[in-house]
Coordinates of C-alpha atoms in Angstrom, one line a residue:
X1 CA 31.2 16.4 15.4
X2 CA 29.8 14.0 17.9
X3 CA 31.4 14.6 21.4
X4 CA 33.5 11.9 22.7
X5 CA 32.7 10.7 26.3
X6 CA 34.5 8.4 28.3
X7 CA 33.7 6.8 31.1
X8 CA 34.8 3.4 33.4
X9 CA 36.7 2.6 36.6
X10 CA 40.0 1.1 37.7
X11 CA 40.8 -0.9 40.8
X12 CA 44.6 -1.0 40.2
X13 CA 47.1 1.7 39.3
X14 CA 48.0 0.1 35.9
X15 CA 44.7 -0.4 34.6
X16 CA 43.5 3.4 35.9
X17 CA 47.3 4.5 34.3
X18 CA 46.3 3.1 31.1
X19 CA 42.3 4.6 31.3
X20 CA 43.3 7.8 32.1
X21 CA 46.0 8.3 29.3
X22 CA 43.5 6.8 26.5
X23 CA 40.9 9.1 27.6
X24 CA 42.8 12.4 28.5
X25 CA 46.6 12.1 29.1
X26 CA 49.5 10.0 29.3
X27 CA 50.6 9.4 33.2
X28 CA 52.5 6.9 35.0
X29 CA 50.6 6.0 38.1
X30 CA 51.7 4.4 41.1
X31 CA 50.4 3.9 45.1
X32 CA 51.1 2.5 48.3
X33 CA 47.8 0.6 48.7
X34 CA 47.2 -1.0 45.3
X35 CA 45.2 -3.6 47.3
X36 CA 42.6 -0.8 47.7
X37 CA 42.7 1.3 45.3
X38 CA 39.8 2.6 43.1
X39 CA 39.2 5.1 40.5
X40 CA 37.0 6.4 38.3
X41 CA 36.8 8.7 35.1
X42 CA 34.1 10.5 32.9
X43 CA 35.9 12.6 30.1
X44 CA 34.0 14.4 27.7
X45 CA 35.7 15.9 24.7
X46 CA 35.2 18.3 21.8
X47 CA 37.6 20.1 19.6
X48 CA 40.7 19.5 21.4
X49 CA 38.5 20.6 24.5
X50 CA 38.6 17.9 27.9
X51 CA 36.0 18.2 30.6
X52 CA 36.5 15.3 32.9
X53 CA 35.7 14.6 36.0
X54 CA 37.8 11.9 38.2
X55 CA 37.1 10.4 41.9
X56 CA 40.8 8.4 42.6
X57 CA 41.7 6.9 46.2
X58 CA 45.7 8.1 46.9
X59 CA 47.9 7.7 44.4
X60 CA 50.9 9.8 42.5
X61 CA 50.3 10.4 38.9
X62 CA 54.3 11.3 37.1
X63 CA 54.2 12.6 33.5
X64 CA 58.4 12.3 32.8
X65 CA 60.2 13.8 30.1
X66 CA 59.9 10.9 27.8
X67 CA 56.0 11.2 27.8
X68 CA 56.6 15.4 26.6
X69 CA 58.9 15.0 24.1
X70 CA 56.4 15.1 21.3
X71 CA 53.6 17.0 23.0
X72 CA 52.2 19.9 21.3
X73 CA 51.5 21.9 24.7
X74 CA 48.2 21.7 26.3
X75 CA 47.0 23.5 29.4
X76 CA 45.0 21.4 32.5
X77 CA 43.0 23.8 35.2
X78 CA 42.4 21.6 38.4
X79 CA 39.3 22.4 40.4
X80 CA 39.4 20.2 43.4
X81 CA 35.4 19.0 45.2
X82 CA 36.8 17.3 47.8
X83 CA 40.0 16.1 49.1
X84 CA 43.2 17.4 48.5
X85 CA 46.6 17.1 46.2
X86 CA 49.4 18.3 45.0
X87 CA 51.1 19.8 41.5
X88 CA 54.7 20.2 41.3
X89 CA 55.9 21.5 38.2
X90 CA 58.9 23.4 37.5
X91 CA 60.2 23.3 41.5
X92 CA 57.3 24.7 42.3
X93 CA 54.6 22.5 44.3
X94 CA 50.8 23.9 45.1
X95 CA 48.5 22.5 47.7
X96 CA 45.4 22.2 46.7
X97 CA 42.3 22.0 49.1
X98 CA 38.2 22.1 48.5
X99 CA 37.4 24.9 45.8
X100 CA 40.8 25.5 45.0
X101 CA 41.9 25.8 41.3
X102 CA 46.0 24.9 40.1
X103 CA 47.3 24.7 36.4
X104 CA 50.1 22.6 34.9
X105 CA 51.4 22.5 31.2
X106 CA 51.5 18.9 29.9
X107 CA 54.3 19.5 27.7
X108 CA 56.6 19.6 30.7
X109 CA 57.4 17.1 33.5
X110 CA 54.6 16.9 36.0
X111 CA 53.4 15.4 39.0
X112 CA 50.6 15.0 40.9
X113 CA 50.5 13.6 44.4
X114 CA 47.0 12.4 46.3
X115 CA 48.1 11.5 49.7
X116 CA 44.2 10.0 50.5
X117 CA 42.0 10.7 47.6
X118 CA 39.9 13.7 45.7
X119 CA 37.0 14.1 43.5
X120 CA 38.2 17.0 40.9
X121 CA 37.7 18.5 37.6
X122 CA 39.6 18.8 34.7
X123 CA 39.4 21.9 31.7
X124 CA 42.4 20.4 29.3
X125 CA 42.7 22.8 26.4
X126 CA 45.5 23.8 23.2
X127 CA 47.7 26.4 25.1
X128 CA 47.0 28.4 21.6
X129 CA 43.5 29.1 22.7
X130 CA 44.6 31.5 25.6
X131 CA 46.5 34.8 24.2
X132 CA 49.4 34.6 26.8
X133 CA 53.0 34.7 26.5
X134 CA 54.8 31.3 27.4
X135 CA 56.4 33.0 30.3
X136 CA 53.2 34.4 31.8
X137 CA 51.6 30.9 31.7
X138 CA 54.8 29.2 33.3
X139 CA 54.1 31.8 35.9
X140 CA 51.2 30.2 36.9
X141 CA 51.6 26.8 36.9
X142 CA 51.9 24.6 40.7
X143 CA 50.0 27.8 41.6
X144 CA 47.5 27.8 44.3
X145 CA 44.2 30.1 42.9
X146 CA 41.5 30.8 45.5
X147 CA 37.8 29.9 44.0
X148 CA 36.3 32.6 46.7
X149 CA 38.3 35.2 45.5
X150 CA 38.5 37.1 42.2
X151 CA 37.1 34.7 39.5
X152 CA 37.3 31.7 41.2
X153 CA 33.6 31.7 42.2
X154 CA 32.5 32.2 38.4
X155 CA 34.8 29.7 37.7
X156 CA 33.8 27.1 40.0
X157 CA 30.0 28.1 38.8
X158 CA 31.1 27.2 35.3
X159 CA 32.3 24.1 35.4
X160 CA 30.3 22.5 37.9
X161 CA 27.4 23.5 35.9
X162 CA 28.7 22.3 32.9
X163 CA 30.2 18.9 34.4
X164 CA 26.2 18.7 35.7
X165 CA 24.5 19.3 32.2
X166 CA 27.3 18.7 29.4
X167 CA 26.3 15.7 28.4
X168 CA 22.7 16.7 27.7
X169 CA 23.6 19.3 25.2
X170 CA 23.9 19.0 21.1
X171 CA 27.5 18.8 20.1
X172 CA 27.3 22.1 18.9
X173 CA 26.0 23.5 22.5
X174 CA 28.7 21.4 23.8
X175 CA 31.7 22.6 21.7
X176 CA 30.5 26.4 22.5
X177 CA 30.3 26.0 25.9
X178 CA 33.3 24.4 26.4
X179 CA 34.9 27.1 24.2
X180 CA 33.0 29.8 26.4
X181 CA 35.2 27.9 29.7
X182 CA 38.4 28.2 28.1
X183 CA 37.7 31.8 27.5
X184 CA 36.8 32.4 30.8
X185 CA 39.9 30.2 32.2
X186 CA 41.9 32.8 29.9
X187 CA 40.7 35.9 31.7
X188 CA 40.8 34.4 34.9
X189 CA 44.6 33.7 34.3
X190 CA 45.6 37.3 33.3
X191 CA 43.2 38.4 36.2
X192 CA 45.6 36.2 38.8
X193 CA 48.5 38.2 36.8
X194 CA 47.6 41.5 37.9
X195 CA 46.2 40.6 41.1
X196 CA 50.2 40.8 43.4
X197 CA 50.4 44.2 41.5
X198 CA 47.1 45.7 42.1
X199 CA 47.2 45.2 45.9
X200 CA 50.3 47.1 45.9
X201 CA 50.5 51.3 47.3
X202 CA 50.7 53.1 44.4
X203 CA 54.0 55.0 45.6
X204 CA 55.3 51.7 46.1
X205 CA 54.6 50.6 42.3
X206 CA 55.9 53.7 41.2
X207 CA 59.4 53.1 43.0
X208 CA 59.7 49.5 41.9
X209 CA 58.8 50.2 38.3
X210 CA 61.5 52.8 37.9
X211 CA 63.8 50.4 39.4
X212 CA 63.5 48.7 37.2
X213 CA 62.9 50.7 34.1
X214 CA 66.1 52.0 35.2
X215 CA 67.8 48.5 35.1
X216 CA 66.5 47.5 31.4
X217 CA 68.0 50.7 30.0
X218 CA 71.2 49.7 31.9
X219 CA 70.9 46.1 30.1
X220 CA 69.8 47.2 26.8
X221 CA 73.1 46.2 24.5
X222 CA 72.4 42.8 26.0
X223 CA 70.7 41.1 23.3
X224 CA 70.0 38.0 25.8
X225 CA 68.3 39.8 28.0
X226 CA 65.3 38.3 28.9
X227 CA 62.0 38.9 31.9
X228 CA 63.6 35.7 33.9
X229 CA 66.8 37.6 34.3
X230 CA 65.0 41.4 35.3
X231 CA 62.4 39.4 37.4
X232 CA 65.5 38.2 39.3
X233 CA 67.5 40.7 39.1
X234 CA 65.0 42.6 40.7
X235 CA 63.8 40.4 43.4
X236 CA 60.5 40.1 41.7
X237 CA 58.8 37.4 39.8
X238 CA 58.2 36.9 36.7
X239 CA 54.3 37.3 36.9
X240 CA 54.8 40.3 39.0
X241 CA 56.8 41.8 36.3
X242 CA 54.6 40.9 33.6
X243 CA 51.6 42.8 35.9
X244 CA 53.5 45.9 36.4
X245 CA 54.3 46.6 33.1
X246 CA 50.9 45.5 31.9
X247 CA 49.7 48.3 34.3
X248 CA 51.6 51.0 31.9
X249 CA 50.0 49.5 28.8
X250 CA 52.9 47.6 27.6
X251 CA 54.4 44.2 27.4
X252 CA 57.8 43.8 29.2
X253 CA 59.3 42.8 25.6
X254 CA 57.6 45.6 23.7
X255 CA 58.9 48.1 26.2
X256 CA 62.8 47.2 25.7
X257 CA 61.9 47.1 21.8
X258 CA 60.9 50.5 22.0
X259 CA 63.8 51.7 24.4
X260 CA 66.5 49.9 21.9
X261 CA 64.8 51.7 19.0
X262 CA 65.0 54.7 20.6
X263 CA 68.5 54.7 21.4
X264 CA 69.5 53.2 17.8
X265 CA 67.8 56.2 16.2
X266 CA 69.3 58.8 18.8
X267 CA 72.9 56.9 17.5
X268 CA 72.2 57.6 14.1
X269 CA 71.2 60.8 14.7
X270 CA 75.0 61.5 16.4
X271 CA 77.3 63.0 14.1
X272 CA 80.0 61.7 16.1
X273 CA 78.9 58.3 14.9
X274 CA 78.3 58.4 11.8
X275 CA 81.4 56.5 10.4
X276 CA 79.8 53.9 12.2
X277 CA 78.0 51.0 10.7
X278 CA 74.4 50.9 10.7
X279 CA 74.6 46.9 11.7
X280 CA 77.4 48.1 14.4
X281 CA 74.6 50.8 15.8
X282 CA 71.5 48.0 16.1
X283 CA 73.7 45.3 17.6
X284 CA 75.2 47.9 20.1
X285 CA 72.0 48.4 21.3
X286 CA 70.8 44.7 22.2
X287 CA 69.3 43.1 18.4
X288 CA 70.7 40.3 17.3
X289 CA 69.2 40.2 13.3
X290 CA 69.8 43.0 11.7
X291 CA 67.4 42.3 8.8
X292 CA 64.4 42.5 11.8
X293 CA 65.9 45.5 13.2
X294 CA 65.6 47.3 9.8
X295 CA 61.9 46.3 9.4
X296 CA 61.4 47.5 13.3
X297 CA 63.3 50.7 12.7
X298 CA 61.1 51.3 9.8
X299 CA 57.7 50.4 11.0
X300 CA 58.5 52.7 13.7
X301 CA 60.1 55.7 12.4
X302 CA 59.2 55.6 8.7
X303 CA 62.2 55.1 7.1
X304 CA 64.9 52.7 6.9
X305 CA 68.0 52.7 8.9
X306 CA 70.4 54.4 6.5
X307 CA 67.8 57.0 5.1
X308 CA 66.7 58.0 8.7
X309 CA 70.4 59.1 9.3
X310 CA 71.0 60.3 6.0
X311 CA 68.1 62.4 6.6
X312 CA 69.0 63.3 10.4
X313 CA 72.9 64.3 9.7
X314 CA 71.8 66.5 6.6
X315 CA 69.1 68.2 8.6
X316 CA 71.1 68.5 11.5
X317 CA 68.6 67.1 13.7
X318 CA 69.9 67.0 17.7
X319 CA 71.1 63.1 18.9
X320 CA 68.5 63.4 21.9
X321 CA 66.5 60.6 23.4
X322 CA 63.7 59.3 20.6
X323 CA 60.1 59.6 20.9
X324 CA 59.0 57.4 23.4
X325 CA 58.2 58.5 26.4
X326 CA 58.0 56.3 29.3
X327 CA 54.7 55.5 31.2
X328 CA 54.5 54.8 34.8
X329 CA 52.1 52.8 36.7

């Protein structure tokens, strides 16, 4: 396929509104100098895959919720060359300077202020293509990321090279490359993940992640419970909570899948219990759908609800705590 590359200037908000959401995406654009305002825009696309690169004199750029509402979900990365701006996303607003890198997710309301003007880059890309959770990405958007520290600098490399030689390259150069920047963008992401937990004293980790270890198993018959509510609940954010658990080898959603199966198949290992329905036992212990709680139970003890207690009550087996065994950072 034959990359698509688009290039012109504007010298009034309208006419740079309409250019830029023909050639990358849909923004309402408005300033408070319209009698000198400029703009310009080279886009280059492959795949689903935008590399543009925009020059703009101040301006605010507003994606609303009538421009989401059918938006499949695409990730920008912002790499500012000169100037400044701002994202805010979600109540969250990031300054961005020279070198600096920020994210935003087009299929929710956006904005982007330039109080004077920038020259900047922009890697727009399916969020499919990067193997995060939803949550870890809202995490990170109206985010300020440093290009000196980290990845940044191999970041910063990459694109500026590529927005230098891009359009010299076969479509099937370009389509790899740009492929080979979203995967790097990806890594770079769960990088900026781990990076509040890292820097933390290992006693210190230790502490907080039996915290609040200690408050899932509390809220573990909660079937709603979800990482916003621990995060906050624990005076952390969601991105830190995501970094410590990933630090134990587990997912924050994994982890309470395990606890819950645990203390199901300690419940129907309790003779005390066992008048007790096996859909009365799962839903006791935080799952909702007791059809995907049987396949769970199953894939992780071997047997089906019913025949795992069957099995435990004849054998007399002890109602202790299951198998897993908890991992600590």
């Amino acid at each position: 396929m034959a990359p698509r590359v688009f290039a012109e200037q504007a010298k009034d908000p309208g006419s740079w509104g309409a250019m830029v959401s023909s050639a990358l995406l849909a923004l309402d654009m408005e300033t408070d100098q319209p009698e000198s305002f400029t703009a310009r825009i080279r886009n280059r696309s492959q795949g689903g895959i935008h590399l543009a690169e925009i020059e703009a004199s101040g301006h605010a750029a507003r994606r609303g919720a009538e421009r989401v509402a059918e938006d499949a979900g695409s990730l920008v990365l912002c790499h500012v060359l000169s100037g400044e701006g701002y994202i805010i996303q979600d109540g969250r607003q990031a300054q961005l300077g020279p070198g600096d890198f920020g994210f935003y997710q087009t299929a929710r309301p956006v904005e982007i202020v330039v109080p004077t003007g920038f020259n900047i880059l922009f890697l727009k890309f399916p969020q499919s293509l990067v193997t995060l959770s939803t949550l870890q990405i809202a995490d990170l958007v109206a985010e300020r990321l440093d290009s000196r520290s980290g990845l940044g600098p191999a970041m910063a490399g990459l694109l500026g090279g590529l927005n230098s030689v891009v359009d010299t390259l076969s479509p099937e150069l370009q389509m790899l490359t740009l492929h080979n920047a979203v995967d790097l963008t990806s890594t770079m992401m769960r990088h900026e993940l781990a990076a509040t937990v890292s820097a933390e004293p290992a006693g210190q980790k230790r502490v907080r992640f039996e915290s609040i270890a200690a408050y899932i198993d509390a809220q573990l018959h909660d079937p709603d419970l979800t990482p916003g509510r621990i995060a906050a609940a624990n005076f952390v954010s969601v991105r830190y909570l995501h970094a410590i658990f990933a630090e134990s080898g587990e997912t924050v959603g994994s982890w309470m899948r395990t606890r819950r199966l645990d203390r199901c198949a300690r419940d129907l290992r309790d003779p005390r219990l066992a008048d007790s329905p096996v859909s009365v036992v799962s839903h006791r212990n935080g799952f909702k759908n007791q059809s995907y709680f049987s396949q769970l139970f199953k894939e992780a003890m071997g047997q089906a609800p019913a025949e795992y207690r069957a099995a435990a009550l004849k054998e007399g087996r002890p109602a202790v705590h299951g198998p897993h065994k908890k991992e600590k950072p």
